[in-house]
């Protein structure tokens, strides 16, 4: 993919800036990450469109607008410790790694975790800890987290994740309620939980103890 830098610029203009996401740090992060290396070679060009694409094991890489939108509501800074559930291809992880201090990313499918790790090591992302397991119960060892992002859809907000979110923290995730899937921003303030819909969504299922049954 010799000309991928042009494709990234086009993608940023068509699917990010024109849809209202203008944060310079997020755009800078997206500009610095080659997206095609996270998908199979036959999908290289398509990885710069706005479609979710297969990454094997019946899972998908999120569309770029969705990834950018979920990142933007987290309002990340270089002091943040972030927990990500659903490493998948590792593309979203790369964005988080660029904008936060530490990233802990959990994936239940071993092969996907190992593959994403190889790619992210190749990009020299050093602040990521890869965990293989059920992320619906979070990862207590490194809690609490300033930010939590779940990139798989759940029927309810996993209670262990709410417990592992810092007070004043923000979480973003797709929830399926009344058979409709939407992305929610969830805030925890003085122990009180507020949730707000920001966009419709189409994610694969969060499979685990506090998600859908496998
Ligand atoms: N952000 C990823 C999205 C991957 S799709 C990307 O852009 O590539 C969602 C991922 O969540 C899948 O890889 C799936 O295996 C994983 N997943 C589903 N349930 C999980 C669970 N309980 N714990 C950890 N990962 C889970």
PDB file of C-alpha atoms and ligand atoms in Angstrom:
ATOM      1  CA  UNK A   1       0.000   0.000   0.000  1.00  0.00           C
ATOM      2  CA  UNK A   2       2.291   2.700  -1.304  1.00  0.00           C
ATOM      3  CA  UNK A   3      -0.285   5.496  -1.313  1.00  0.00           C
ATOM      4  CA  UNK A   4      -1.976   4.843   2.003  1.00  0.00           C
ATOM      5  CA  UNK A   5      -1.122   8.312   3.372  1.00  0.00           C
ATOM      6  CA  UNK A   6      -3.435   9.856   0.755  1.00  0.00           C
ATOM      7  CA  UNK A   7      -6.127   7.356   1.676  1.00  0.00           C
ATOM      8  CA  UNK A   8      -5.801   8.321   5.358  1.00  0.00           C
ATOM      9  CA  UNK A   9      -6.235  12.029   4.489  1.00  0.00           C
ATOM     10  CA  UNK A  10      -9.322  11.254   2.409  1.00  0.00           C
ATOM     11  CA  UNK A  11     -10.731   9.089   5.192  1.00  0.00           C
ATOM     12  CA  UNK A  12     -10.124  11.833   7.764  1.00  0.00           C
ATOM     13  CA  UNK A  13     -11.888  14.421   5.611  1.00  0.00           C
ATOM     14  CA  UNK A  14     -14.817  12.263   4.501  1.00  0.00           C
ATOM     15  CA  UNK A  15     -15.686  10.331   7.640  1.00  0.00           C
ATOM     16  CA  UNK A  16     -14.272  12.282  10.564  1.00  0.00           C
ATOM     17  CA  UNK A  17     -14.016  16.054  10.013  1.00  0.00           C
ATOM     18  CA  UNK A  18     -17.104  16.274   7.806  1.00  0.00           C
ATOM     19  CA  UNK A  19     -19.044  14.406  10.491  1.00  0.00           C
ATOM     20  CA  UNK A  20     -18.071  16.901  13.143  1.00  0.00           C
ATOM     21  CA  UNK A  21     -15.048  15.388  14.891  1.00  0.00           C
ATOM     22  CA  UNK A  22     -12.331  18.030  14.739  1.00  0.00           C
ATOM     23  CA  UNK A  23     -10.128  17.311  17.778  1.00  0.00           C
ATOM     24  CA  UNK A  24      -6.556  17.842  16.586  1.00  0.00           C
ATOM     25  CA  UNK A  25      -5.068  15.176  18.841  1.00  0.00           C
ATOM     26  CA  UNK A  26      -7.527  12.513  17.668  1.00  0.00           C
ATOM     27  CA  UNK A  27      -6.962  13.436  14.039  1.00  0.00           C
ATOM     28  CA  UNK A  28      -3.202  13.414  14.637  1.00  0.00           C
ATOM     29  CA  UNK A  29      -3.415   9.933  16.156  1.00  0.00           C
ATOM     30  CA  UNK A  30      -5.505   8.606  13.269  1.00  0.00           C
ATOM     31  CA  UNK A  31      -3.128  10.198  10.773  1.00  0.00           C
ATOM     32  CA  UNK A  32      -0.169   8.391  12.353  1.00  0.00           C
ATOM     33  CA  UNK A  33      -1.667   4.877  12.304  1.00  0.00           C
ATOM     34  CA  UNK A  34      -1.740   2.850   9.058  1.00  0.00           C
ATOM     35  CA  UNK A  35      -5.194   1.236   9.206  1.00  0.00           C
ATOM     36  CA  UNK A  36      -4.670  -1.372   6.481  1.00  0.00           C
ATOM     37  CA  UNK A  37      -2.160  -3.363   8.530  1.00  0.00           C
ATOM     38  CA  UNK A  38      -4.961  -4.305  10.964  1.00  0.00           C
ATOM     39  CA  UNK A  39      -6.986  -6.159   8.288  1.00  0.00           C
ATOM     40  CA  UNK A  40      -6.331  -8.944   5.793  1.00  0.00           C
ATOM     41  CA  UNK A  41      -4.515  -7.836   2.672  1.00  0.00           C
ATOM     42  CA  UNK A  42      -7.607  -8.250   0.487  1.00  0.00           C
ATOM     43  CA  UNK A  43      -9.345  -5.548   2.571  1.00  0.00           C
ATOM     44  CA  UNK A  44      -6.421  -3.081   2.496  1.00  0.00           C
ATOM     45  CA  UNK A  45      -8.158  -0.387   0.433  1.00  0.00           C
ATOM     46  CA  UNK A  46     -11.543  -0.929   2.063  1.00  0.00           C
ATOM     47  CA  UNK A  47      -9.970  -0.326   5.462  1.00  0.00           C
ATOM     48  CA  UNK A  48      -9.903   3.372   4.510  1.00  0.00           C
ATOM     49  CA  UNK A  49     -13.672   3.448   3.892  1.00  0.00           C
ATOM     50  CA  UNK A  50     -16.147   3.724   6.768  1.00  0.00           C
ATOM     51  CA  UNK A  51     -17.327   0.122   6.894  1.00  0.00           C
ATOM     52  CA  UNK A  52     -16.836  -2.427   9.647  1.00  0.00           C
ATOM     53  CA  UNK A  53     -14.739  -5.278   8.174  1.00  0.00           C
ATOM     54  CA  UNK A  54     -14.212  -8.926   9.132  1.00  0.00           C
ATOM     55  CA  UNK A  55     -11.073  -9.696  11.146  1.00  0.00           C
ATOM     56  CA  UNK A  56     -11.612 -13.462  11.482  1.00  0.00           C
ATOM     57  CA  UNK A  57     -13.295 -15.519  14.216  1.00  0.00           C
ATOM     58  CA  UNK A  58     -16.652 -13.885  13.218  1.00  0.00           C
ATOM     59  CA  UNK A  59     -15.489 -10.546  14.647  1.00  0.00           C
ATOM     60  CA  UNK A  60     -15.198  -7.115  13.008  1.00  0.00           C
ATOM     61  CA  UNK A  61     -13.019  -4.019  13.129  1.00  0.00           C
ATOM     62  CA  UNK A  62     -15.246  -1.001  13.854  1.00  0.00           C
ATOM     63  CA  UNK A  63     -15.830   1.612  11.160  1.00  0.00           C
ATOM     64  CA  UNK A  64     -13.527   4.612  11.435  1.00  0.00           C
ATOM     65  CA  UNK A  65     -16.264   7.105  12.352  1.00  0.00           C
ATOM     66  CA  UNK A  66     -17.427   4.891  15.208  1.00  0.00           C
ATOM     67  CA  UNK A  67     -13.842   4.496  16.462  1.00  0.00           C
ATOM     68  CA  UNK A  68     -13.268   8.265  16.293  1.00  0.00           C
ATOM     69  CA  UNK A  69     -16.622   9.071  17.929  1.00  0.00           C
ATOM     70  CA  UNK A  70     -16.052   6.678  20.832  1.00  0.00           C
ATOM     71  CA  UNK A  71     -12.554   8.097  21.295  1.00  0.00           C
ATOM     72  CA  UNK A  72     -13.773  11.695  21.246  1.00  0.00           C
ATOM     73  CA  UNK A  73     -16.283  11.273  24.082  1.00  0.00           C
ATOM     74  CA  UNK A  74     -13.540   9.870  26.304  1.00  0.00           C
ATOM     75  CA  UNK A  75     -11.681  13.235  26.181  1.00  0.00           C
ATOM     76  CA  UNK A  76      -8.381  11.465  26.761  1.00  0.00           C
ATOM     77  CA  UNK A  77      -5.203  12.998  28.060  1.00  0.00           C
ATOM     78  CA  UNK A  78      -1.706  11.746  28.759  1.00  0.00           C
ATOM     79  CA  UNK A  79      -2.479  11.088  32.431  1.00  0.00           C
ATOM     80  CA  UNK A  80      -5.309   8.676  31.763  1.00  0.00           C
ATOM     81  CA  UNK A  81      -5.274   4.980  32.509  1.00  0.00           C
ATOM     82  CA  UNK A  82      -7.677   3.308  30.079  1.00  0.00           C
ATOM     83  CA  UNK A  83      -9.312  -0.107  30.060  1.00  0.00           C
ATOM     84  CA  UNK A  84     -10.461  -1.426  26.680  1.00  0.00           C
ATOM     85  CA  UNK A  85     -12.695  -4.482  26.346  1.00  0.00           C
ATOM     86  CA  UNK A  86     -12.566  -6.178  22.933  1.00  0.00           C
ATOM     87  CA  UNK A  87      -9.060  -5.702  21.512  1.00  0.00           C
ATOM     88  CA  UNK A  88     -10.144  -7.256  18.200  1.00  0.00           C
ATOM     89  CA  UNK A  89      -7.832  -6.038  15.451  1.00  0.00           C
ATOM     90  CA  UNK A  90      -6.015  -3.673  17.833  1.00  0.00           C
ATOM     91  CA  UNK A  91      -6.789  -0.566  15.752  1.00  0.00           C
ATOM     92  CA  UNK A  92      -8.792   1.203  18.464  1.00  0.00           C
ATOM     93  CA  UNK A  93      -6.087   0.166  20.933  1.00  0.00           C
ATOM     94  CA  UNK A  94      -3.499   1.986  18.805  1.00  0.00           C
ATOM     95  CA  UNK A  95      -5.541   5.201  18.961  1.00  0.00           C
ATOM     96  CA  UNK A  96      -5.917   4.904  22.737  1.00  0.00           C
ATOM     97  CA  UNK A  97      -2.201   4.185  23.130  1.00  0.00           C
ATOM     98  CA  UNK A  98      -1.444   7.396  21.267  1.00  0.00           C
ATOM     99  CA  UNK A  99      -3.664   9.596  23.433  1.00  0.00           C
ATOM    100  CA  UNK A 100      -3.499   8.109  26.943  1.00  0.00           C
ATOM    101  CA  UNK A 101      -0.834   7.181  29.468  1.00  0.00           C
ATOM    102  CA  UNK A 102      -1.501   3.453  29.900  1.00  0.00           C
ATOM    103  CA  UNK A 103      -3.855   1.104  28.078  1.00  0.00           C
ATOM    104  CA  UNK A 104      -5.058  -2.263  29.384  1.00  0.00           C
ATOM    105  CA  UNK A 105      -6.835  -4.192  26.662  1.00  0.00           C
ATOM    106  CA  UNK A 106      -8.759  -7.428  27.127  1.00  0.00           C
ATOM    107  CA  UNK A 107      -9.717  -9.865  24.335  1.00  0.00           C
ATOM    108  CA  UNK A 108     -11.411 -13.226  24.840  1.00  0.00           C
ATOM    109  CA  UNK A 109     -10.105 -14.787  21.599  1.00  0.00           C
ATOM    110  CA  UNK A 110      -6.465 -15.692  22.098  1.00  0.00           C
ATOM    111  CA  UNK A 111      -5.465 -15.597  18.398  1.00  0.00           C
ATOM    112  CA  UNK A 112      -6.863 -12.063  17.976  1.00  0.00           C
ATOM    113  CA  UNK A 113      -5.042 -10.841  21.066  1.00  0.00           C
ATOM    114  CA  UNK A 114      -1.740 -12.319  19.916  1.00  0.00           C
ATOM    115  CA  UNK A 115      -2.144 -10.977  16.387  1.00  0.00           C
ATOM    116  CA  UNK A 116      -2.973  -7.461  17.544  1.00  0.00           C
ATOM    117  CA  UNK A 117      -0.007  -7.581  19.895  1.00  0.00           C
ATOM    118  CA  UNK A 118       2.372  -8.378  17.023  1.00  0.00           C
ATOM    119  CA  UNK A 119       0.985  -5.458  14.989  1.00  0.00           C
ATOM    120  CA  UNK A 120       1.102  -2.981  17.879  1.00  0.00           C
ATOM    121  CA  UNK A 121       4.619  -4.053  18.865  1.00  0.00           C
ATOM    122  CA  UNK A 122       5.560  -3.386  15.226  1.00  0.00           C
ATOM    123  CA  UNK A 123       4.166   0.148  15.582  1.00  0.00           C
ATOM    124  CA  UNK A 124       6.285   0.564  18.707  1.00  0.00           C
ATOM    125  CA  UNK A 125       3.315   1.126  21.036  1.00  0.00           C
ATOM    126  CA  UNK A 126       4.870   0.558  24.447  1.00  0.00           C
ATOM    127  CA  UNK A 127       2.154   1.562  26.911  1.00  0.00           C
ATOM    128  CA  UNK A 128      -0.238  -1.337  26.241  1.00  0.00           C
ATOM    129  CA  UNK A 129      -0.853  -4.372  28.451  1.00  0.00           C
ATOM    130  CA  UNK A 130      -2.576  -7.233  26.611  1.00  0.00           C
ATOM    131  CA  UNK A 131      -4.878  -9.497  28.595  1.00  0.00           C
ATOM    132  CA  UNK A 132      -6.607 -12.615  27.298  1.00  0.00           C
ATOM    133  CA  UNK A 133      -9.880 -13.365  29.076  1.00  0.00           C
ATOM    134  CA  UNK A 134     -13.421 -12.243  29.842  1.00  0.00           C
ATOM    135  CA  UNK A 135     -13.366  -8.452  29.868  1.00  0.00           C
ATOM    136  CA  UNK A 136     -16.993  -8.209  31.004  1.00  0.00           C
ATOM    137  CA  UNK A 137     -15.667  -8.672  34.530  1.00  0.00           C
ATOM    138  CA  UNK A 138     -12.926  -6.112  33.947  1.00  0.00           C
ATOM    139  CA  UNK A 139      -9.444  -6.460  35.380  1.00  0.00           C
ATOM    140  CA  UNK A 140      -9.250  -5.659  39.079  1.00  0.00           C
ATOM    141  CA  UNK A 141      -5.462  -5.809  39.344  1.00  0.00           C
ATOM    142  CA  UNK A 142      -4.986  -2.440  37.634  1.00  0.00           C
ATOM    143  CA  UNK A 143      -8.271  -0.758  38.707  1.00  0.00           C
ATOM    144  CA  UNK A 144      -9.522   1.924  39.037  1.00  0.00           C
ATOM    145  CA  UNK A 145      -9.488   3.262  35.473  1.00  0.00           C
ATOM    146  CA  UNK A 146     -10.015   6.870  34.355  1.00  0.00           C
ATOM    147  CA  UNK A 147     -11.711   5.711  31.194  1.00  0.00           C
ATOM    148  CA  UNK A 148     -13.302   2.456  29.977  1.00  0.00           C
ATOM    149  CA  UNK A 149     -14.228   1.624  26.378  1.00  0.00           C
ATOM    150  CA  UNK A 150     -16.127  -1.504  25.401  1.00  0.00           C
ATOM    151  CA  UNK A 151     -16.221  -2.297  21.696  1.00  0.00           C
ATOM    152  CA  UNK A 152     -18.712  -5.163  21.885  1.00  0.00           C
ATOM    153  CA  UNK A 153     -22.415  -4.923  22.632  1.00  0.00           C
ATOM    154  CA  UNK A 154     -23.890  -5.878  25.994  1.00  0.00           C
ATOM    155  CA  UNK A 155     -27.499  -6.229  27.285  1.00  0.00           C
ATOM    156  CA  UNK A 156     -26.555  -4.173  30.379  1.00  0.00           C
ATOM    157  CA  UNK A 157     -23.709  -2.089  31.783  1.00  0.00           C
ATOM    158  CA  UNK A 158     -21.385  -4.687  33.312  1.00  0.00           C
ATOM    159  CA  UNK A 159     -21.428  -3.999  37.063  1.00  0.00           C
ATOM    160  CA  UNK A 160     -17.768  -4.989  37.635  1.00  0.00           C
ATOM    161  CA  UNK A 161     -16.737  -2.359  35.069  1.00  0.00           C
ATOM    162  CA  UNK A 162     -18.766   0.366  36.790  1.00  0.00           C
ATOM    163  CA  UNK A 163     -17.044  -0.594  40.036  1.00  0.00           C
ATOM    164  CA  UNK A 164     -13.609  -0.378  38.369  1.00  0.00           C
ATOM    165  CA  UNK A 165     -14.312   3.083  36.878  1.00  0.00           C
ATOM    166  CA  UNK A 166     -12.845   5.998  38.868  1.00  0.00           C
ATOM    167  CA  UNK A 167     -15.233   8.525  40.331  1.00  0.00           C
ATOM    168  CA  UNK A 168     -15.456  11.315  37.742  1.00  0.00           C
ATOM    169  CA  UNK A 169     -14.611   8.729  35.086  1.00  0.00           C
ATOM    170  CA  UNK A 170     -16.199   8.127  31.689  1.00  0.00           C
ATOM    171  CA  UNK A 171     -17.140   4.896  29.972  1.00  0.00           C
ATOM    172  CA  UNK A 172     -18.344   4.401  26.401  1.00  0.00           C
ATOM    173  CA  UNK A 173     -20.031   1.263  25.100  1.00  0.00           C
ATOM    174  CA  UNK A 174     -22.800  -0.132  22.907  1.00  0.00           C
ATOM    175  CA  UNK A 175     -25.858  -1.423  24.777  1.00  0.00           C
ATOM    176  CA  UNK A 176     -28.695  -3.452  23.288  1.00  0.00           C
ATOM    177  CA  UNK A 177     -31.949  -2.411  24.967  1.00  0.00           C
ATOM    178  CA  UNK A 178     -35.409  -3.305  23.572  1.00  0.00           C
ATOM    179  CA  UNK A 179     -33.619  -4.952  20.625  1.00  0.00           C
ATOM    180  CA  UNK A 180     -32.065  -1.631  19.621  1.00  0.00           C
ATOM    181  CA  UNK A 181     -28.328  -1.127  19.738  1.00  0.00           C
ATOM    182  CA  UNK A 182     -26.917   2.304  20.580  1.00  0.00           C
ATOM    183  CA  UNK A 183     -23.636   3.703  21.800  1.00  0.00           C
ATOM    184  CA  UNK A 184     -23.908   5.146  25.315  1.00  0.00           C
ATOM    185  CA  UNK A 185     -21.665   7.501  27.237  1.00  0.00           C
ATOM    186  CA  UNK A 186     -21.760   6.632  30.909  1.00  0.00           C
ATOM    187  CA  UNK A 187     -20.489   8.981  33.615  1.00  0.00           C
ATOM    188  CA  UNK A 188     -19.857   8.237  37.257  1.00  0.00           C
ATOM    189  CA  UNK A 189     -20.035  11.240  39.585  1.00  0.00           C
ATOM    190  CA  UNK A 190     -20.054  10.917  43.380  1.00  0.00           C
ATOM    191  CA  UNK A 191     -21.099   7.320  42.865  1.00  0.00           C
ATOM    192  CA  UNK A 192     -24.091   8.376  40.721  1.00  0.00           C
ATOM    193  CA  UNK A 193     -24.364   6.877  37.209  1.00  0.00           C
ATOM    194  CA  UNK A 194     -25.682   8.873  34.248  1.00  0.00           C
ATOM    195  CA  UNK A 195     -26.064   7.445  30.752  1.00  0.00           C
ATOM    196  CA  UNK A 196     -26.747   9.114  27.423  1.00  0.00           C
ATOM    197  CA  UNK A 197     -27.175   7.785  23.861  1.00  0.00           C
ATOM    198  CA  UNK A 198     -24.793   9.295  21.301  1.00  0.00           C
ATOM    199  CA  UNK A 199     -25.334   7.184  18.155  1.00  0.00           C
ATOM    200  CA  UNK A 200     -26.892   3.996  16.786  1.00  0.00           C
ATOM    201  CA  UNK A 201     -24.513   1.044  16.641  1.00  0.00           C
ATOM    202  CA  UNK A 202     -23.907  -2.349  15.115  1.00  0.00           C
ATOM    203  CA  UNK A 203     -21.341  -4.212  17.201  1.00  0.00           C
ATOM    204  CA  UNK A 204     -20.678  -7.897  17.755  1.00  0.00           C
ATOM    205  CA  UNK A 205     -21.743  -9.296  21.109  1.00  0.00           C
ATOM    206  CA  UNK A 206     -19.869  -8.997  24.379  1.00  0.00           C
ATOM    207  CA  UNK A 207     -19.769 -12.613  25.451  1.00  0.00           C
ATOM    208  CA  UNK A 208     -19.090 -13.237  29.107  1.00  0.00           C
ATOM    209  CA  UNK A 209     -20.238 -13.334  32.680  1.00  0.00           C
ATOM    210  CA  UNK A 210     -21.612  -9.771  32.626  1.00  0.00           C
ATOM    211  CA  UNK A 211     -22.498  -9.757  28.908  1.00  0.00           C
ATOM    212  CA  UNK A 212     -24.403 -12.167  26.646  1.00  0.00           C
ATOM    213  CA  UNK A 213     -24.180 -15.903  27.284  1.00  0.00           C
ATOM    214  CA  UNK A 214     -21.681 -17.589  24.936  1.00  0.00           C
TER     215      UNK A 214
HETATM  216  N1  LIG B   1     -12.114  -2.386  18.706  1.00  0.00           N
HETATM  217  C1  LIG B   1     -12.045  -3.557  17.922  1.00  0.00           C
HETATM  218  C2  LIG B   1     -13.413  -4.162  17.816  1.00  0.00           C
HETATM  219  C3  LIG B   1     -13.378  -5.591  17.784  1.00  0.00           C
HETATM  220  S1  LIG B   1     -14.940  -6.398  17.733  1.00  0.00           S
HETATM  221  C4  LIG B   1     -11.537  -3.219  16.528  1.00  0.00           C
HETATM  222  O1  LIG B   1     -11.782  -2.101  16.060  1.00  0.00           O
HETATM  223  O2  LIG B   1     -10.901  -4.069  15.893  1.00  0.00           O
HETATM  224  C5  LIG B   1     -15.194  -6.804  19.405  1.00  0.00           C
HETATM  225  C6  LIG B   1     -14.206  -7.728  20.039  1.00  0.00           C
HETATM  226  O3  LIG B   1     -14.679  -8.003  21.356  1.00  0.00           O
HETATM  227  C7  LIG B   1     -14.070  -9.099  19.359  1.00  0.00           C
HETATM  228  O4  LIG B   1     -12.733  -9.308  19.023  1.00  0.00           O
HETATM  229  C8  LIG B   1     -14.551 -10.079  20.428  1.00  0.00           C
HETATM  230  O5  LIG B   1     -13.844 -11.308  20.424  1.00  0.00           O
HETATM  231  C9  LIG B   1     -14.300  -9.298  21.700  1.00  0.00           C
HETATM  232  N2  LIG B   1     -15.069  -9.739  22.870  1.00  0.00           N
HETATM  233  C10 LIG B   1     -16.348 -10.153  22.934  1.00  0.00           C
HETATM  234  N3  LIG B   1     -16.688 -10.440  24.207  1.00  0.00           N
HETATM  235  C11 LIG B   1     -15.572 -10.207  24.967  1.00  0.00           C
HETATM  236  C12 LIG B   1     -15.282 -10.318  26.357  1.00  0.00           C
HETATM  237  N4  LIG B   1     -16.188 -10.721  27.257  1.00  0.00           N
HETATM  238  N5  LIG B   1     -14.039  -9.990  26.765  1.00  0.00           N
HETATM  239  C13 LIG B   1     -13.087  -9.570  25.898  1.00  0.00           C
HETATM  240  N6  LIG B   1     -13.306  -9.448  24.572  1.00  0.00           N
HETATM  241  C14 LIG B   1     -14.538  -9.752  24.108  1.00  0.00           C
END
